[in-house]
XYZ file of N, CA and C in Angstrom:
729
model
N 14.069 -2.764 27.814
C 14.859 -3.460 26.800
C 15.005 -2.585 25.561
N 16.091 -2.748 24.807
C 16.298 -1.905 23.611
C 15.462 -2.402 22.438
N 14.879 -1.456 21.714
C 14.076 -1.788 20.545
C 14.702 -1.169 19.300
N 14.305 -1.700 18.152
C 14.788 -1.203 16.867
C 13.652 -1.238 15.865
N 13.597 -0.220 15.014
C 12.605 -0.188 13.931
C 13.307 -0.497 12.626
N 12.754 -1.439 11.875
C 13.281 -1.752 10.550
C 12.274 -1.261 9.514
N 12.763 -0.543 8.518
C 11.915 0.043 7.478
C 12.047 -0.797 6.213
N 10.909 -1.115 5.602
C 10.890 -1.919 4.381
C 10.244 -1.123 3.250
N 10.796 -1.267 2.052
C 10.200 -0.709 0.846
C 9.824 -1.871 -0.065
N 8.524 -2.070 -0.254
C 8.019 -3.193 -1.063
C 8.627 -4.518 -0.605
N 8.750 -4.688 0.720
C 9.215 -5.945 1.274
C 10.714 -6.069 1.423
N 11.487 -5.130 0.874
C 12.947 -5.174 0.981
C 13.421 -4.149 2.010
N 14.469 -4.511 2.772
C 14.965 -3.615 3.815
C 15.413 -2.289 3.230
N 14.918 -1.191 3.814
C 15.239 0.163 3.370
C 16.205 0.839 4.344
N 15.939 0.713 5.651
C 16.809 1.277 6.676
C 16.404 0.698 8.023
N 17.220 0.929 9.060
C 16.887 0.508 10.413
C 17.291 1.613 11.384
N 16.552 1.709 12.507
C 16.746 2.810 13.445
C 16.568 2.301 14.877
N 17.590 2.466 15.722
C 17.429 2.110 17.136
C 16.515 3.111 17.836
N 15.723 2.628 18.780
C 14.829 3.498 19.535
C 15.470 3.889 20.862
N 15.187 5.115 21.299
C 15.614 5.587 22.609
C 14.372 5.778 23.473
N 14.498 5.665 24.783
C 13.337 5.894 25.657
C 12.767 7.287 25.423
N 11.457 7.410 25.538
C 10.792 8.675 25.294
C 10.211 8.748 23.904
N 9.933 9.982 23.447
C 9.272 10.188 22.163
C 10.278 10.510 21.063
N 10.076 9.903 19.894
C 10.877 10.192 18.716
C 9.948 10.335 17.523
N 10.160 11.387 16.748
C 9.337 11.622 15.571
C 9.904 10.891 14.365
N 9.000 10.488 13.491
C 9.359 9.720 12.296
C 8.793 10.420 11.072
N 9.603 10.591 10.028
C 9.112 11.216 8.809
C 10.216 11.449 7.804
N 9.867 12.057 6.675
C 10.833 12.299 5.604
C 11.635 13.579 5.815
N 11.191 14.424 6.751
C 11.941 15.641 7.079
C 13.265 15.247 7.712
N 14.359 15.822 7.226
C 15.696 15.438 7.681
C 15.911 15.703 9.168
N 15.127 16.580 9.767
C 15.315 16.891 11.186
C 14.656 15.863 12.102
N 13.899 14.920 11.538
C 13.255 13.903 12.366
C 14.302 12.892 12.846
N 14.259 12.501 14.121
C 15.214 11.508 14.629
C 15.171 10.191 13.854
N 13.959 9.795 13.465
C 13.815 8.603 12.612
C 13.520 9.121 11.210
N 14.578 9.274 10.430
C 14.481 9.908 9.122
C 14.277 8.846 8.043
N 13.178 8.947 7.303
C 12.885 8.021 6.203
C 12.762 8.851 4.928
N 13.851 9.015 4.183
C 13.828 9.853 2.972
C 13.158 9.160 1.798
N 11.848 9.146 1.820
C 11.086 8.480 0.761
C 9.937 9.399 0.361
N 9.653 9.556 -0.931
C 8.635 10.509 -1.381
C 7.222 10.213 -0.886
N 6.931 8.974 -0.531
C 5.587 8.647 -0.054
C 5.389 9.008 1.419
N 6.482 9.226 2.145
C 6.403 9.453 3.590
C 6.270 10.949 3.880
N 5.314 11.312 4.730
C 5.101 12.708 5.098
C 6.283 13.243 5.904
N 6.423 14.573 5.915
C 7.496 15.182 6.680
C 7.458 14.745 8.132
N 6.267 14.725 8.718
C 6.042 14.150 10.042
C 4.917 13.137 9.904
N 5.269 11.870 9.890
C 4.283 10.810 9.648
C 3.787 10.175 10.940
N 4.670 10.075 11.940
C 4.284 9.392 13.173
C 5.221 9.788 14.304
N 4.777 9.514 15.531
C 5.626 9.649 16.711
C 5.681 8.308 17.418
N 6.890 7.886 17.762
C 7.093 6.639 18.494
C 7.389 7.002 19.943
N 6.633 6.451 20.871
C 6.788 6.762 22.290
C 7.122 5.479 23.038
N 8.376 5.397 23.526
C 8.792 4.224 24.294
C 8.696 4.533 25.780
N 7.792 3.830 26.454
C 7.614 3.966 27.899
C 7.982 2.635 28.539
N 9.227 2.510 28.944
C 9.703 1.234 29.473
C 9.780 0.209 28.362
N 9.059 -0.897 28.536
C 9.032 -1.945 27.514
C 7.781 -1.868 26.652
N 7.053 -0.760 26.744
C 5.822 -0.585 25.954
C 6.063 0.516 24.924
N 5.658 0.247 23.693
C 5.823 1.193 22.589
C 4.450 1.667 22.130
N 4.310 2.993 21.978
C 3.075 3.556 21.457
C 3.367 4.253 20.125
N 2.364 4.253 19.252
C 2.501 4.857 17.928
C 1.382 5.870 17.714
N 1.762 7.120 17.354
C 0.793 8.164 17.015
C 0.814 8.391 15.507
N -0.363 8.369 14.882
C -0.476 8.581 13.439
C -0.719 10.053 13.138
N 0.269 10.728 12.511
C 0.132 12.143 12.167
C -0.282 12.359 10.709
N -0.466 11.288 9.953
C -0.903 11.425 8.565
C -2.354 11.891 8.513
N -2.776 12.372 7.339
C -4.181 12.729 7.173
C -4.982 11.570 6.597
N -4.430 10.369 6.715
C -5.129 9.153 6.279
C -4.809 8.041 7.268
N -5.629 7.008 7.258
C -5.443 5.887 8.177
C -4.253 5.032 7.754
N -3.594 4.436 8.737
C -2.550 3.451 8.479
C -2.968 2.160 9.182
N -2.219 1.083 8.953
C -2.558 -0.191 9.574
C -1.430 -0.660 10.472
N -1.800 -1.063 11.682
C -0.868 -1.645 12.640
C -1.304 -3.089 12.824
N -0.555 -4.015 12.248
C -1.032 -5.390 12.185
C -2.276 -5.436 11.319
N -3.361 -5.953 11.873
C -4.624 -6.010 11.126
C -5.576 -4.882 11.507
N -5.129 -3.970 12.388
C -6.009 -2.929 12.907
C -5.741 -1.585 12.235
N -6.813 -0.874 11.927
C -6.699 0.454 11.332
C -6.448 1.499 12.410
N -5.491 2.394 12.162
C -5.203 3.492 13.082
C -5.559 4.798 12.377
N -6.613 5.451 12.849
C -7.122 6.659 12.193
C -6.161 7.833 12.372
N -6.267 8.853 11.511
C -5.433 10.048 11.667
C -5.603 10.666 13.049
N -4.481 11.056 13.676
C -4.534 11.680 14.991
C -4.741 10.713 16.134
N -4.738 9.403 15.853
C -4.987 8.405 16.889
C -3.689 7.761 17.366
N -3.783 7.093 18.515
C -2.626 6.420 19.118
C -2.992 4.980 19.427
N -1.995 4.096 19.342
C -2.213 2.710 19.743
C -0.899 2.132 20.261
N -1.006 1.018 20.957
C 0.198 0.301 21.380
C 0.733 -0.485 20.184
N 2.034 -0.434 20.000
C 2.687 -1.145 18.891
C 3.528 -2.261 19.476
N 3.144 -3.487 19.162
C 3.841 -4.650 19.700
C 4.731 -5.287 18.646
N 5.803 -5.909 19.111
C 6.678 -6.616 18.178
C 5.867 -7.686 17.451
N 6.155 -7.862 16.171
C 5.425 -8.838 15.368
C 4.285 -8.236 14.580
N 3.886 -6.985 14.917
C 2.828 -6.305 14.171
C 3.454 -5.325 13.181
N 3.339 -5.607 11.903
C 3.871 -4.702 10.885
C 2.987 -3.471 10.766
N 3.605 -2.331 10.506
C 2.872 -1.091 10.270
C 2.949 -0.773 8.778
N 1.780 -0.702 8.112
C 1.732 -0.298 6.709
C 1.586 1.211 6.695
N 2.736 1.905 6.548
C 2.760 3.361 6.661
C 2.271 4.039 5.394
N 2.697 3.537 4.220
C 2.238 4.025 2.923
C 2.078 2.822 2.009
N 1.793 3.097 0.744
C 1.638 1.985 -0.208
C 2.899 1.128 -0.271
N 4.078 1.746 -0.247
C 5.333 1.013 -0.417
C 6.106 0.791 0.874
N 5.885 1.656 1.868
C 6.711 1.645 3.071
C 5.981 0.965 4.233
N 6.652 0.005 4.862
C 6.131 -0.656 6.052
C 7.223 -0.678 7.117
N 6.803 -0.846 8.368
C 7.722 -0.812 9.507
C 7.588 -2.082 10.331
N 8.714 -2.545 10.879
C 8.705 -3.684 11.788
C 9.405 -3.279 13.076
N 8.870 -3.709 14.195
C 9.439 -3.419 15.509
C 9.971 -4.709 16.111
N 11.225 -4.681 16.563
C 11.755 -5.864 17.228
C 12.782 -5.469 18.268
N 13.054 -6.399 19.168
C 14.061 -6.168 20.199
C 15.421 -6.201 19.528
N 16.222 -5.165 19.750
C 17.525 -5.091 19.083
C 18.531 -5.976 19.787
N 19.599 -6.291 19.075
C 20.646 -7.156 19.598
C 21.213 -7.983 18.476
N 22.461 -8.334 18.567
C 23.114 -9.110 17.516
C 22.527 -10.501 17.452
N 22.201 -10.926 16.260
C 21.674 -12.285 16.061
C 22.812 -13.265 15.926
N 22.680 -14.407 16.582
C 23.672 -15.468 16.465
C 23.246 -16.435 15.393
N 24.126 -17.384 15.083
C 23.798 -18.375 14.052
C 22.565 -19.167 14.441
N 22.399 -19.373 15.758
C 21.237 -20.139 16.221
C 19.948 -19.365 16.048
N 20.072 -18.040 15.845
C 18.866 -17.202 15.682
C 18.406 -17.108 14.243
N 19.134 -17.666 13.289
C 18.805 -17.488 11.875
C 17.392 -17.939 11.557
N 17.001 -19.092 12.111
C 15.665 -19.598 11.812
C 14.594 -18.685 12.392
N 14.866 -18.103 13.580
C 13.909 -17.179 14.182
C 13.749 -15.942 13.321
N 14.877 -15.399 12.827
C 14.834 -14.225 11.963
C 14.040 -14.521 10.705
N 14.254 -15.699 10.121
C 13.534 -16.069 8.907
C 12.035 -16.135 9.161
N 11.645 -16.682 10.327
C 10.223 -16.750 10.657
C 9.639 -15.361 10.836
N 10.436 -14.441 11.441
C 9.965 -13.068 11.612
C 9.711 -12.408 10.266
N 10.625 -12.636 9.326
C 10.461 -12.044 7.999
C 9.217 -12.572 7.312
N 8.965 -13.878 7.465
C 7.777 -14.452 6.860
C 6.518 -13.857 7.491
N 6.555 -13.684 8.829
C 5.408 -13.095 9.522
C 5.161 -11.670 9.056
N 6.268 -10.917 8.848
C 6.146 -9.540 8.373
C 5.500 -9.494 6.998
N 5.964 -10.374 6.089
C 5.400 -10.390 4.731
C 3.920 -10.732 4.772
N 3.548 -11.687 5.658
C 2.142 -12.055 5.785
C 1.316 -10.878 6.288
N 1.872 -10.142 7.280
C 1.158 -8.983 7.822
C 0.982 -7.902 6.768
N 2.027 -7.692 5.946
C 1.933 -6.692 4.874
C 0.846 -7.081 3.885
N 0.799 -8.381 3.527
C -0.219 -8.844 2.586
C -1.614 -8.638 3.156
N -1.785 -8.934 4.459
C -3.092 -8.742 5.083
C -3.491 -7.273 5.091
N -2.497 -6.399 5.332
C -2.788 -4.961 5.337
C -3.261 -4.499 3.968
N -2.607 -5.015 2.908
C -3.006 -4.650 1.551
C -4.425 -5.130 1.265
N -4.753 -6.360 1.715
C -6.097 -6.907 1.512
C -7.133 -6.029 2.219
N -6.815 -5.621 3.461
C -7.747 -4.786 4.210
C -7.954 -3.432 3.542
N -6.846 -2.859 3.039
C -6.960 -1.586 2.331
C -7.841 -1.730 1.099
N -7.610 -2.815 0.352
C -8.410 -3.043 -0.857
C -9.888 -3.180 -0.503
N -10.166 -3.976 0.548
C -11.546 -4.189 0.941
C -12.208 -2.919 1.424
N -11.441 -2.120 2.185
C -11.985 -0.879 2.741
C -12.398 0.088 1.647
N -11.488 0.325 0.700
C -11.776 1.315 -0.327
C -12.784 0.807 -1.359
N -12.706 -0.499 -1.671
C -13.658 -1.015 -2.653
C -15.080 -1.004 -2.083
N -15.204 -1.179 -0.747
C -16.525 -1.153 -0.114
C -17.108 0.257 -0.128
N -16.258 1.266 0.060
C -16.734 2.647 0.177
C -16.911 3.356 -1.154
N -16.270 2.842 -2.199
C -16.363 3.537 -3.497
C -17.706 3.249 -4.151
N -18.417 4.304 -4.507
C -19.650 4.151 -5.283
C -19.252 4.203 -6.747
N -19.028 3.054 -7.313
C -18.464 3.012 -8.657
C -19.453 3.502 -9.692
N -18.844 4.018 -10.736
C -19.628 4.502 -11.874
C -19.295 3.678 -13.114
N -18.957 2.416 -12.859
C -18.465 1.592 -13.950
C -19.580 1.031 -14.822
N -20.804 0.994 -14.286
C -21.862 0.304 -15.006
C -22.090 0.902 -16.391
N -21.975 2.234 -16.481
C -22.230 2.864 -17.771
C -20.995 3.258 -18.524
N -19.838 2.663 -18.165
C -18.585 3.106 -18.755
C -17.929 2.043 -19.635
N -18.665 1.037 -20.044
C -18.101 0.040 -20.944
C -17.969 0.612 -22.340
N -16.922 0.182 -23.030
C -16.676 0.682 -24.378
C -17.095 -0.358 -25.416
N -17.630 0.135 -26.512
C -18.032 -0.756 -27.586
C -16.931 -0.816 -28.628
N -16.525 -2.043 -28.968
C -15.560 -2.219 -30.057
C -16.334 -2.144 -31.373
N -15.643 -2.285 -32.481
C -16.301 -2.123 -33.782
C -17.427 -3.125 -33.978
N -17.228 -4.346 -33.498
C -18.281 -5.336 -33.734
C -18.692 -6.065 -32.465
N -17.869 -6.004 -31.405
C -18.159 -6.752 -30.191
C -18.053 -5.804 -29.001
N -19.031 -5.820 -28.095
C -18.979 -5.022 -26.879
C -18.356 -5.865 -25.781
N -17.268 -5.345 -25.175
C -16.562 -6.079 -24.130
C -16.760 -5.373 -22.798
N -17.126 -6.103 -21.766
C -17.340 -5.525 -20.448
C -16.005 -5.164 -19.815
N -15.898 -3.931 -19.327
C -14.686 -3.494 -18.653
C -14.592 -4.194 -17.299
N -13.450 -4.768 -16.951
C -13.314 -5.425 -15.640
C -13.575 -4.442 -14.505
N -14.090 -4.952 -13.401
C -14.345 -4.120 -12.237
C -13.206 -4.275 -11.229
N -13.011 -3.233 -10.409
C -11.939 -3.235 -9.420
C -12.071 -4.424 -8.470
N -13.292 -4.658 -7.960
C -13.503 -5.764 -7.026
C -13.121 -7.096 -7.648
N -13.470 -7.264 -8.931
C -13.162 -8.522 -9.613
C -11.654 -8.696 -9.773
N -10.943 -7.595 -10.048
C -9.492 -7.678 -10.196
C -8.838 -8.099 -8.884
N -9.224 -7.466 -7.784
C -8.640 -7.807 -6.487
C -8.973 -9.251 -6.117
N -10.222 -9.659 -6.400
C -10.602 -11.051 -6.132
C -9.742 -12.007 -6.954
N -9.404 -11.593 -8.169
C -8.552 -12.426 -9.012
C -7.168 -12.605 -8.420
N -6.596 -11.529 -7.879
C -5.290 -11.627 -7.226
C -5.360 -12.544 -6.011
N -6.439 -12.416 -5.231
C -6.595 -13.258 -4.043
C -6.740 -14.726 -4.425
N -7.517 -15.005 -5.470
C -7.714 -16.389 -5.899
C -6.423 -17.001 -6.441
N -5.580 -16.125 -7.014
C -4.294 -16.618 -7.530
C -3.356 -17.000 -6.397
N -3.644 -16.519 -5.174
C -2.820 -16.838 -4.021
C -1.835 -15.724 -3.734
N -2.144 -14.884 -2.726
C -1.294 -13.725 -2.446
C 0.136 -14.132 -2.100
N 0.283 -15.285 -1.437
C 1.626 -15.705 -1.043
C 2.468 -16.152 -2.228
N 1.825 -16.416 -3.368
C 2.565 -16.895 -4.544
C 2.748 -15.804 -5.595
N 2.236 -14.598 -5.342
C 2.364 -13.529 -6.322
C 3.821 -13.120 -6.496
N 4.189 -12.825 -7.731
C 5.532 -12.308 -7.989
C 5.608 -10.849 -7.537
N 6.823 -10.306 -7.472
C 6.982 -8.904 -7.072
C 6.269 -7.986 -8.053
N 6.332 -8.316 -9.352
C 5.664 -7.484 -10.356
C 4.147 -7.505 -10.166
N 3.606 -8.679 -9.811
C 2.159 -8.786 -9.601
C 1.727 -8.003 -8.360
N 2.546 -8.057 -7.299
C 2.227 -7.286 -6.093
C 2.279 -5.787 -6.379
N 3.297 -5.383 -7.142
C 3.424 -3.970 -7.489
C 2.206 -3.506 -8.273
N 1.770 -4.318 -9.232
C 0.594 -3.975 -10.036
C -0.640 -3.841 -9.151
N -0.840 -4.770 -8.217
C -1.991 -4.714 -7.319
C -1.928 -3.465 -6.437
N -0.719 -3.113 -5.970
C -0.562 -1.909 -5.144
C -0.882 -0.646 -5.932
N -0.419 -0.573 -7.186
C -0.706 0.582 -8.031
C -2.211 0.741 -8.241
N -2.899 -0.375 -8.488
C -4.352 -0.327 -8.672
C -5.041 0.200 -7.414
N -4.610 -0.300 -6.256
C -5.210 0.109 -4.993
C -4.980 1.590 -4.727
N -3.753 2.075 -5.001
C -3.434 3.482 -4.782
C -4.287 4.382 -5.680
N -4.426 4.015 -6.946
C -5.227 4.816 -7.867
C -6.689 4.848 -7.427
N -7.200 3.704 -7.006
C -8.604 3.634 -6.572
C -8.815 4.440 -5.290
N -7.782 4.443 -4.431
C -7.844 5.218 -3.200
C -7.971 6.711 -3.500
N -7.220 7.183 -4.476
C -7.300 8.591 -4.870
C -8.709 8.939 -5.353
N -9.338 8.052 -6.097
C -10.709 8.294 -6.547
C -11.648 8.480 -5.360
N -11.467 7.621 -4.348
C -12.330 7.678 -3.169
C -12.124 8.975 -2.393
N -10.878 9.390 -2.265
C -10.579 10.558 -1.422
C -10.897 11.885 -2.092
N -10.550 12.011 -3.390
C -10.555 13.329 -3.999
C -11.561 13.506 -5.138
N -11.858 12.448 -5.880
C -12.822 12.577 -6.970
C -12.395 13.605 -8.005
N -13.352 14.401 -8.476
C -13.114 15.324 -9.587
C -12.126 16.435 -9.246
N -11.944 16.736 -7.952
C -11.063 17.845 -7.571
C -9.603 17.559 -7.898
N -9.248 16.283 -8.061
C -7.857 15.932 -8.382
C -7.801 14.924 -9.522
N -8.544 15.230 -10.559
C -8.631 14.308 -11.690
C -7.260 14.034 -12.310
N -6.411 15.060 -12.396
C -5.098 14.864 -13.023
C -4.241 13.885 -12.228
N -4.305 13.967 -10.885
C -3.543 13.036 -10.065
C -4.061 11.611 -10.224
N -5.363 11.478 -10.344
C -5.950 10.151 -10.538
C -5.492 9.563 -11.864
N -5.493 10.390 -12.899
C -5.024 9.927 -14.209
C -3.570 9.474 -14.115
N -2.730 10.255 -13.443
C -1.311 9.894 -13.291
C -1.161 8.576 -12.549
N -2.019 8.362 -11.537
C -1.948 7.115 -10.774
C -2.279 5.911 -11.651
N -3.287 6.068 -12.521
C -3.634 4.958 -13.415
C -2.589 4.783 -14.529
N -1.906 5.855 -14.879
C -0.816 5.724 -15.856
C 0.334 4.907 -15.272
N 0.508 4.972 -13.943
C 1.502 4.116 -13.295
C 1.140 2.645 -13.473
N -0.158 2.357 -13.419
C -0.605 0.974 -13.653
C -0.190 0.527 -15.058
N -0.477 1.369 -16.046
C -0.144 1.018 -17.435
C 1.362 0.943 -17.641
N 2.128 1.677 -16.836
C 3.573 1.674 -16.983
C 4.276 0.626 -16.154
N 3.526 -0.159 -15.362
C 4.157 -1.192 -14.538
C 4.831 -2.231 -15.427
N 5.852 -2.841 -14.883
C 6.662 -3.776 -15.673
C 5.837 -4.925 -16.228
N 4.891 -5.407 -15.439
C 4.099 -6.560 -15.871
C 3.279 -6.251 -17.115
N 2.878 -4.988 -17.269
C 2.076 -4.589 -18.430
C 2.945 -4.004 -19.527
N 3.864 -3.116 -19.146
C 4.642 -2.360 -20.137
C 5.690 -3.220 -20.835
N 6.385 -4.081 -20.076
C 7.499 -4.841 -20.632
C 7.086 -6.192 -21.204
N 5.826 -6.575 -21.002
C 5.376 -7.869 -21.494
C 4.086 -7.702 -22.288
N 3.701 -8.760 -22.963
C 2.443 -8.783 -23.694
C 1.519 -9.785 -23.009
N 0.744 -9.340 -22.001
C -0.101 -10.277 -21.256
C -1.185 -10.882 -22.139
N -1.521 -12.132 -21.841
C -2.582 -12.794 -22.587
C -3.908 -12.098 -22.316
N -4.846 -12.254 -23.226
C -6.088 -11.479 -23.190
C -6.855 -11.668 -21.895
N -6.843 -12.874 -21.316
C -7.631 -13.157 -20.132
C -6.822 -13.064 -18.841
N -5.566 -12.667 -18.901
C -4.734 -12.602 -17.699
C -5.143 -11.417 -16.830
N -4.764 -11.465 -15.538
C -5.056 -10.362 -14.633
C -4.372 -9.081 -15.094
N -3.156 -9.206 -15.644
C -2.429 -8.033 -16.129
C -3.186 -7.365 -17.271
N -3.737 -8.184 -18.173
C -4.493 -7.644 -19.301
C -5.773 -6.963 -18.823
N -6.446 -7.577 -17.843
C -7.663 -6.979 -17.302
C -7.356 -5.680 -16.566
N -6.231 -5.668 -15.819
C -5.826 -4.443 -15.121
C -5.524 -3.334 -16.118
N -4.882 -3.694 -17.220
C -4.569 -2.712 -18.262
C -5.858 -2.121 -18.834
N -6.832 -2.975 -19.109
C -8.101 -2.510 -19.681
C -8.861 -1.631 -18.691
N -8.852 -2.041 -17.412
C -9.528 -1.262 -16.379
C -8.887 0.118 -16.231
N -7.549 0.166 -16.146
C -6.844 1.434 -15.973
C -7.081 2.363 -17.159
N -7.044 1.809 -18.357
C -7.260 2.626 -19.552
C -8.665 3.233 -19.554
N -9.649 2.447 -19.101
C -11.023 2.956 -19.076
C -11.185 4.067 -18.039
N -10.486 3.950 -16.901
C -10.574 4.985 -15.873
C -9.896 6.270 -16.334
N -8.790 6.127 -17.046
C -8.102 7.307 -17.580
C -9.019 8.060 -18.534
N -9.676 7.315 -19.433
C -10.590 7.954 -20.383
C -11.737 8.650 -19.653
N -12.228 8.038 -18.580
C -13.317 8.641 -17.823
C -12.880 9.952 -17.175
N -11.721 9.950 -16.504
C -11.296 11.133 -15.751
C -10.781 12.238 -16.643
N -10.437 11.937 -17.878
C -10.011 12.994 -18.813
C -11.118 13.997 -19.068
N -12.354 13.596 -18.830
C -13.478 14.501 -19.057
C -13.511 15.649 -18.055
N -12.767 15.507 -16.945
C -12.804 16.507 -15.889
C -11.510 17.311 -15.789
N -10.643 17.137 -16.753
C -9.375 17.885 -16.765
C -9.514 19.115 -17.635
């Protein structure tokens, strides 16, 4: 049966690509049959192998990706089934479905598929957050800043993510999801590279401070946006010592 890959950027359709039997490479390099011109996507990110009605996915990135709720390590292969979203990068996700023109009677089915995809993306983000927060040996305990008269505890990454979860991931606005993704990406860089890439880590946290929810608005003191701003600012000050 014919299959098609749909590419999403932050939940919105970015492009779609029909699959042919056999192997097809996917990446940002223009020579790839499945071309995804996005700065987060590696030149060769994955290979899609269609063997009859079975699809396999090879991860060529130097980091793990998520297929549904399962982690796919670098250099590994797994079966990719329809209904399982692939979280390829922080912003880019993939959906696999049987191609064919949808009729009016299929509208409700398509809507359910989209909802399932969004749920899978949210679960992938939660798993990424949990994975990196579990592995990071934080140095936050001694990094609180003293104000002129009152010492305020800097929010912790785990507490921020828990706050987003308690607020209800399905009810988060696009700006709130973007902010959570920026925080996760910056924390991921800390886990992977540490002092060797301090400047990149600082830039990642500057993206947090520049997000629309923080930059274009004045969040209340106890809001998640305000806590994220305080956390990002404290991490920037910490990593400046290694630049």
